PDB file of C-alpha atoms in Angstrom:
ATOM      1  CA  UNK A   1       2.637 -36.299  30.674  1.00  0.00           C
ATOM      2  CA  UNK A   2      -0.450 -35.554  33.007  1.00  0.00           C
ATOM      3  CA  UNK A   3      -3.196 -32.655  32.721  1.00  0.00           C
ATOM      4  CA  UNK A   4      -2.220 -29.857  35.414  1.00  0.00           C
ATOM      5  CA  UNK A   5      -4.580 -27.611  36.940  1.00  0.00           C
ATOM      6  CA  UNK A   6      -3.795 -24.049  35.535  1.00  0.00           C
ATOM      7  CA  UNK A   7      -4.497 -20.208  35.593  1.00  0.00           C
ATOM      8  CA  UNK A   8      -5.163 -19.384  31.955  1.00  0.00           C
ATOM      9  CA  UNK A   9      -5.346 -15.814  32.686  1.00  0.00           C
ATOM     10  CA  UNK A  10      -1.436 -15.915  33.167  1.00  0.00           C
ATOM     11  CA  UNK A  11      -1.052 -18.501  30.099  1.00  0.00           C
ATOM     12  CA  UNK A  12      -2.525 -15.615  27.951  1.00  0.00           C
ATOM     13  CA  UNK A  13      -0.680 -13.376  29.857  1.00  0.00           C
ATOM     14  CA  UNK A  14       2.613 -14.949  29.052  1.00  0.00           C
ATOM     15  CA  UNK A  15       1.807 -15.386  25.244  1.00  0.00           C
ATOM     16  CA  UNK A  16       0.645 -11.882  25.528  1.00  0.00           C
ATOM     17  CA  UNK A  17       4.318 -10.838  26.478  1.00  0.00           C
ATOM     18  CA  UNK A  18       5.664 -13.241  24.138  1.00  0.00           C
ATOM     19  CA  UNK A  19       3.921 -11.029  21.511  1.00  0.00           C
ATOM     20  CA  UNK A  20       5.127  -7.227  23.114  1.00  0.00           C
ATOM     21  CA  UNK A  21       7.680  -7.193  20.607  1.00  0.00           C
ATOM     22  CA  UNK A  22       5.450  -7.465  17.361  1.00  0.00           C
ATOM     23  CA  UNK A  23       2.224  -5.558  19.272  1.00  0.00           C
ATOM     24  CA  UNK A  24       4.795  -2.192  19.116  1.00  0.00           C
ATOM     25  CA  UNK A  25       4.198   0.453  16.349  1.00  0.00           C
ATOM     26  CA  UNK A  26       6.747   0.075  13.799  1.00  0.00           C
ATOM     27  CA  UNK A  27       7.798   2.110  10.542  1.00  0.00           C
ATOM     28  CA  UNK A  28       4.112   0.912   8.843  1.00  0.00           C
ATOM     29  CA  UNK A  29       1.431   1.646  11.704  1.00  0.00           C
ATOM     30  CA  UNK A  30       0.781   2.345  15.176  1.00  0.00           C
ATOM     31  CA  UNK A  31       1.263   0.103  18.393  1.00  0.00           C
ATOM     32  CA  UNK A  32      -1.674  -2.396  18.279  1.00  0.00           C
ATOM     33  CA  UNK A  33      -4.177  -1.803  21.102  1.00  0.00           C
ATOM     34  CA  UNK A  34      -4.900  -5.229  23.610  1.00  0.00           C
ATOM     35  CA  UNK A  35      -8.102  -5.187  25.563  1.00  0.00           C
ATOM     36  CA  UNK A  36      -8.546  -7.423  28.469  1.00  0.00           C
ATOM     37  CA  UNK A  37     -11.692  -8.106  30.119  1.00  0.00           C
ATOM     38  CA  UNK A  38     -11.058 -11.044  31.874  1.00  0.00           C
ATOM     39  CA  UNK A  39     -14.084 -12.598  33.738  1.00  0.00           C
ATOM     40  CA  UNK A  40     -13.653 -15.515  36.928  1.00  0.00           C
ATOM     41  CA  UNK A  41     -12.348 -18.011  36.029  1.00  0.00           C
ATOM     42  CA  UNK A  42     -11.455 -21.322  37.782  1.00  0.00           C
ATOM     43  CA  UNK A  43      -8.393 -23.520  36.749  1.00  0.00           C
ATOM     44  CA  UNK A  44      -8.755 -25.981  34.355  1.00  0.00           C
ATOM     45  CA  UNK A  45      -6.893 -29.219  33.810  1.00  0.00           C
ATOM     46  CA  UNK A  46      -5.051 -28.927  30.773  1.00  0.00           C
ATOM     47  CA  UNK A  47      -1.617 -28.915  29.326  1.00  0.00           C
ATOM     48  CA  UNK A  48      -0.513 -25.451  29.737  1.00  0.00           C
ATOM     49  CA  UNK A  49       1.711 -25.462  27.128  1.00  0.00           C
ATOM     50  CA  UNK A  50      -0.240 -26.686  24.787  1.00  0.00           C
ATOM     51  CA  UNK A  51      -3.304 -23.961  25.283  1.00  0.00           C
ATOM     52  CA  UNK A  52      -0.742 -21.282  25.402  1.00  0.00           C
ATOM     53  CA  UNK A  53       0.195 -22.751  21.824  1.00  0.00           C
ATOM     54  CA  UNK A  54      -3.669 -22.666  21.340  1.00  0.00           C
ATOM     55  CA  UNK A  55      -3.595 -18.983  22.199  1.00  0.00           C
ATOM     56  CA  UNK A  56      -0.916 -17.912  20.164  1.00  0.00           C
ATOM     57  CA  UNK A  57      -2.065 -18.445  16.818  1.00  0.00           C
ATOM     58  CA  UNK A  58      -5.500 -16.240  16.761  1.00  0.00           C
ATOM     59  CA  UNK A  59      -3.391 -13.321  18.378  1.00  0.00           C
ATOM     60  CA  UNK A  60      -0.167 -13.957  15.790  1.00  0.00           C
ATOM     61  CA  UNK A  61      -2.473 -14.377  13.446  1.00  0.00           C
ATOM     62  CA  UNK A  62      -4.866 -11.203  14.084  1.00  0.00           C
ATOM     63  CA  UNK A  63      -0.886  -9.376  14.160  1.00  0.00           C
ATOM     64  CA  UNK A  64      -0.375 -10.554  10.601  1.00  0.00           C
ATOM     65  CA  UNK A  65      -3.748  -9.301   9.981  1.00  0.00           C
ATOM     66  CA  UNK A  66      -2.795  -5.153  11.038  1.00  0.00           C
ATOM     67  CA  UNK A  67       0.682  -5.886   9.159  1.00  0.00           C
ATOM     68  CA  UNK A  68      -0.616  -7.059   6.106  1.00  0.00           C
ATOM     69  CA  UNK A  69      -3.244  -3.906   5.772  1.00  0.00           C
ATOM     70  CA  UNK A  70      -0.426  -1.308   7.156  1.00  0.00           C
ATOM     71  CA  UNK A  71       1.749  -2.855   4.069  1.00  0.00           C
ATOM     72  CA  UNK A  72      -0.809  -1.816   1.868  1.00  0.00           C
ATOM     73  CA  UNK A  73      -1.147   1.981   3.178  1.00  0.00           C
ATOM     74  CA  UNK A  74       0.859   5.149   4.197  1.00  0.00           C
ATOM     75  CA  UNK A  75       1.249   5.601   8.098  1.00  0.00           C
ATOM     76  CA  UNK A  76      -0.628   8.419   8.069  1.00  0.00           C
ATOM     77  CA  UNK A  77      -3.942   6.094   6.375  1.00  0.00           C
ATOM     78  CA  UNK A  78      -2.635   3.679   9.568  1.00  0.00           C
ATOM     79  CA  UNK A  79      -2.841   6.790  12.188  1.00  0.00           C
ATOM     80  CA  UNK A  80      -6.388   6.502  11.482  1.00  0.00           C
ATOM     81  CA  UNK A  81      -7.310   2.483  11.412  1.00  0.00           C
ATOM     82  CA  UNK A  82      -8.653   0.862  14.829  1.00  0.00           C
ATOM     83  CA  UNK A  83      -5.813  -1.648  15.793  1.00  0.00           C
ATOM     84  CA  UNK A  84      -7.281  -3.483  18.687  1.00  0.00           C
ATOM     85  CA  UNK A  85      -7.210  -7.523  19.669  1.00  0.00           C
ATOM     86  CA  UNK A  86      -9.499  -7.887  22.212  1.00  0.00           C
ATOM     87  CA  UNK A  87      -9.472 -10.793  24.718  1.00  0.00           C
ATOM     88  CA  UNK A  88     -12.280 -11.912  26.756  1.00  0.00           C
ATOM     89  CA  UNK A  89     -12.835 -14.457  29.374  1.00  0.00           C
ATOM     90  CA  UNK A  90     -15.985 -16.094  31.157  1.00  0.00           C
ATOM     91  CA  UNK A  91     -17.103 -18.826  32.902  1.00  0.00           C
ATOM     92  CA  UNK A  92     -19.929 -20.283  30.418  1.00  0.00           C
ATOM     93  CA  UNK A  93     -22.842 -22.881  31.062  1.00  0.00           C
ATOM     94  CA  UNK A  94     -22.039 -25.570  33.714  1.00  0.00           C
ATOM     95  CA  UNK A  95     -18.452 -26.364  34.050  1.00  0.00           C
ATOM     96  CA  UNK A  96     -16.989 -24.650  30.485  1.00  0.00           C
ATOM     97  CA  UNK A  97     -15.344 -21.644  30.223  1.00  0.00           C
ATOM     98  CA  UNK A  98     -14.819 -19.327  26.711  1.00  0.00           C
ATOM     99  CA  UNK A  99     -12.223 -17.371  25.601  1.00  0.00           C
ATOM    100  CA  UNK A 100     -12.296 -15.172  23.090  1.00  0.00           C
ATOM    101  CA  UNK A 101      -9.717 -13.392  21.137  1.00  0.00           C
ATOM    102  CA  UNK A 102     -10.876 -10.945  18.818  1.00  0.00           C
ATOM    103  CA  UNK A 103      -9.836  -7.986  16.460  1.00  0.00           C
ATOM    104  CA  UNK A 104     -11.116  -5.270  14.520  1.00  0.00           C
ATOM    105  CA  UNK A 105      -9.070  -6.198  11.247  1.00  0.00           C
ATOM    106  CA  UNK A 106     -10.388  -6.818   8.115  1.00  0.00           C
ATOM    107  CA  UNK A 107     -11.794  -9.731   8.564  1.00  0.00           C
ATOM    108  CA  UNK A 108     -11.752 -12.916   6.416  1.00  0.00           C
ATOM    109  CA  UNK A 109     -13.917 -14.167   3.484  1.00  0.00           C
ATOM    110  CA  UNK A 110     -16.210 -17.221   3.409  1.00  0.00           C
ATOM    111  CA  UNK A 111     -13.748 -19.033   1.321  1.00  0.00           C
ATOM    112  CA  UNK A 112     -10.587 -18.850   3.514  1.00  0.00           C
ATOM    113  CA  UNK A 113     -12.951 -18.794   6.962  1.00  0.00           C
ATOM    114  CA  UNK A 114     -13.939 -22.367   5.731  1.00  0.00           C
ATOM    115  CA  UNK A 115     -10.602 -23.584   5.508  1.00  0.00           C
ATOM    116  CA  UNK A 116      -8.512 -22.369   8.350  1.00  0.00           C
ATOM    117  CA  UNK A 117      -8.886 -24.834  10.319  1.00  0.00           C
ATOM    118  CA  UNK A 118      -7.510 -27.378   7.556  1.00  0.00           C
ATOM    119  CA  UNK A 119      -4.152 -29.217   7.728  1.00  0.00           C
ATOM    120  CA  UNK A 120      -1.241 -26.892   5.116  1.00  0.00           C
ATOM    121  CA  UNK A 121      -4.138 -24.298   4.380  1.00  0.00           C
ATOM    122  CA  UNK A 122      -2.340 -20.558   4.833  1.00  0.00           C
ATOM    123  CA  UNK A 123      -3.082 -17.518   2.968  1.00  0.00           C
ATOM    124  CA  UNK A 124       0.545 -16.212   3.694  1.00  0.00           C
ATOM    125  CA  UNK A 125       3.169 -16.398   1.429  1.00  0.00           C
ATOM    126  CA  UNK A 126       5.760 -19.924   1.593  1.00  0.00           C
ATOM    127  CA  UNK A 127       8.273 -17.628   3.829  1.00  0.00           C
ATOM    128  CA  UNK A 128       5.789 -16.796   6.600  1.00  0.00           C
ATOM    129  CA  UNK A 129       3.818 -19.750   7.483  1.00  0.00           C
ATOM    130  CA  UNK A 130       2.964 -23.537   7.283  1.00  0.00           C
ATOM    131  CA  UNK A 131      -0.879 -23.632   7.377  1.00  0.00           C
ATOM    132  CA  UNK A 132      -0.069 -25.880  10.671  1.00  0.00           C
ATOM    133  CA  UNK A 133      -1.097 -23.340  13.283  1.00  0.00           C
ATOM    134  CA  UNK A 134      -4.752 -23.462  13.410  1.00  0.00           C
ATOM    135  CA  UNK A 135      -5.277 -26.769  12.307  1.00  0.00           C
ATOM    136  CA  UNK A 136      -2.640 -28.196  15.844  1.00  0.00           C
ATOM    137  CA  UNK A 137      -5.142 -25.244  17.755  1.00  0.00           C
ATOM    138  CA  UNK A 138      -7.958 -26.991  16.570  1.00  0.00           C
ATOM    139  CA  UNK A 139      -6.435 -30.403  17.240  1.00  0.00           C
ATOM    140  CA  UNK A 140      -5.292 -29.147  20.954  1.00  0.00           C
ATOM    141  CA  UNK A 141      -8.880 -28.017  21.687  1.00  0.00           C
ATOM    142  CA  UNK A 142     -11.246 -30.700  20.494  1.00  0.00           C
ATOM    143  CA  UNK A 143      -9.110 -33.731  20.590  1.00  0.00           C
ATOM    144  CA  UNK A 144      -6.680 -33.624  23.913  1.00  0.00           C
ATOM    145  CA  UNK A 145      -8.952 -31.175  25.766  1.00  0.00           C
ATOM    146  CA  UNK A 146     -12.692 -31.984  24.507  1.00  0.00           C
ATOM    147  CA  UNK A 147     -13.129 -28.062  23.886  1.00  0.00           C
ATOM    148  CA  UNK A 148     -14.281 -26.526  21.090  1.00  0.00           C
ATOM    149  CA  UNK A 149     -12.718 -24.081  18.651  1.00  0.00           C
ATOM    150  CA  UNK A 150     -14.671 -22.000  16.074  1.00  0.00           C
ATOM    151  CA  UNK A 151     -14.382 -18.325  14.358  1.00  0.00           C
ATOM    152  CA  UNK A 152     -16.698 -15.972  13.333  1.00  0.00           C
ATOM    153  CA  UNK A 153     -14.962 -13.102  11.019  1.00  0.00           C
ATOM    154  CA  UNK A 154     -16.931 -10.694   8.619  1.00  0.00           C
ATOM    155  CA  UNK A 155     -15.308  -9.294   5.849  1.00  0.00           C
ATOM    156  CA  UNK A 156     -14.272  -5.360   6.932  1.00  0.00           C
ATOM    157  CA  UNK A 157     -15.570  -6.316  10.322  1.00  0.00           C
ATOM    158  CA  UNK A 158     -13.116  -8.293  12.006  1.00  0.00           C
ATOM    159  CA  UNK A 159     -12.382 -11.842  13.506  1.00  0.00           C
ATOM    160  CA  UNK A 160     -13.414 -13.689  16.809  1.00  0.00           C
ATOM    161  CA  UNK A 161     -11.844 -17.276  17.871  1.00  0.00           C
ATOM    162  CA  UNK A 162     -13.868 -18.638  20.266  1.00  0.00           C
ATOM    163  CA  UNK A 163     -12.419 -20.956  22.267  1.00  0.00           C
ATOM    164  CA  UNK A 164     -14.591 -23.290  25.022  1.00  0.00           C
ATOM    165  CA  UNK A 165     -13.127 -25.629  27.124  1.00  0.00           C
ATOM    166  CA  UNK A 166     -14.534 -27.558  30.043  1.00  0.00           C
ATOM    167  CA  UNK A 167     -12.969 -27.311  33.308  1.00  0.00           C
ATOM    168  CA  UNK A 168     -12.320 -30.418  35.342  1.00  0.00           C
ATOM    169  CA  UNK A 169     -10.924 -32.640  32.489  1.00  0.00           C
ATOM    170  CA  UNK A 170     -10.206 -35.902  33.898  1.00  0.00           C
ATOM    171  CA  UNK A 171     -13.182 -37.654  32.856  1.00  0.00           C
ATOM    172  CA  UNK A 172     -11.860 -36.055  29.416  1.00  0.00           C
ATOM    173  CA  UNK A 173      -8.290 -37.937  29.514  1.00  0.00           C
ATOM    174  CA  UNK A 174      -9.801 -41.229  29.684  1.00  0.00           C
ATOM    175  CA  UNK A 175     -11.238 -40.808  26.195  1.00  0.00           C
ATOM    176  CA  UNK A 176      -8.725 -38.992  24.800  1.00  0.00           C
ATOM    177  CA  UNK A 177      -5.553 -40.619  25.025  1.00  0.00           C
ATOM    178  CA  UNK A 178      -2.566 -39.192  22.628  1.00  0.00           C
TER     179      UNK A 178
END
């Protein structure tokens, strides 16, 4: 399998759509708000897939984050919460760019922000998730496409995933090989 040179606008796009379904208000709060503000980007060579994977778990993730709260209050408590995922794009330094995929949830504290990105660490219960996501994101990133992948959250406040990844990658495969 070889690095292709992609749009990640329309990868986010995609897992955006792959999402519509859970972003809809349901019986426990309003329809979640997305925010683009995508900047220029060129294409990168990367495995599509595998960064659409990448973007998928801060955005199911920030989901879980609304659904969770919502269990915990009436609708009408929920009419008034700010339900927004908010996903940025730029062209950064040199030859990186940065995505960002934040939300205005509740944020995470010190003790579980350390661990997310650890292999089998989840906060949900055994029926709604592994613990795999973020640590593969992380893996995806760094390892196959020499990027970087780090969070900020503050409890009450929210969480941002950060995600920087150079552009032309080919000098990249040579010293990562899977």
């Amino acid at each position: 399998e070889h690095k292709v040179s992609a749009n990640l606008h329309e990868g986010i796009d995609s897992t955006l759509l792959m999402l519509k379904y859970r972003l809809k208000a349901n019986e426990n709060r309003p329809a979640i708000k997305i925010v683009k503000d995508y900047g220029e980007l060129p294409d990168v060579e990367c495995f599509p897939s595998q960064l659409n994977q990448v973007f998928m778990n801060p955005l199911a993730n920030a989901i879980d984050a609304f659904d969770e709260v919502a269990e915990q209050s009436t609708y009408g408590q929920m009419k008034h919460v700010s339900q927004t995922i908010a996903v940025t794009t730029r062209p950064v330094e040199q030859s990186e760019i940065e995505i960002r995929i934040a939300d205005d949830g509740k944020g995470m504290p010190e003790a579980v922000k350390s661990r997310i990105f650890d292999h089998l660490f989840t906060t949900k219960s055994a029926s709604k998730g592994t613990g795999l996501g973020l640590a593969i994101a992380q893996q995806i990133v760094s390892k196959t496409h020499g990027g970087q992948l780090a969070v900020q959250t503050e409890l009450g406040q929210g969480t941002e995933f950060v995600i920087r990844l150079p552009c032309n990658q080919r000098s990249v495969n040579s010293t990562f090989s899977d």
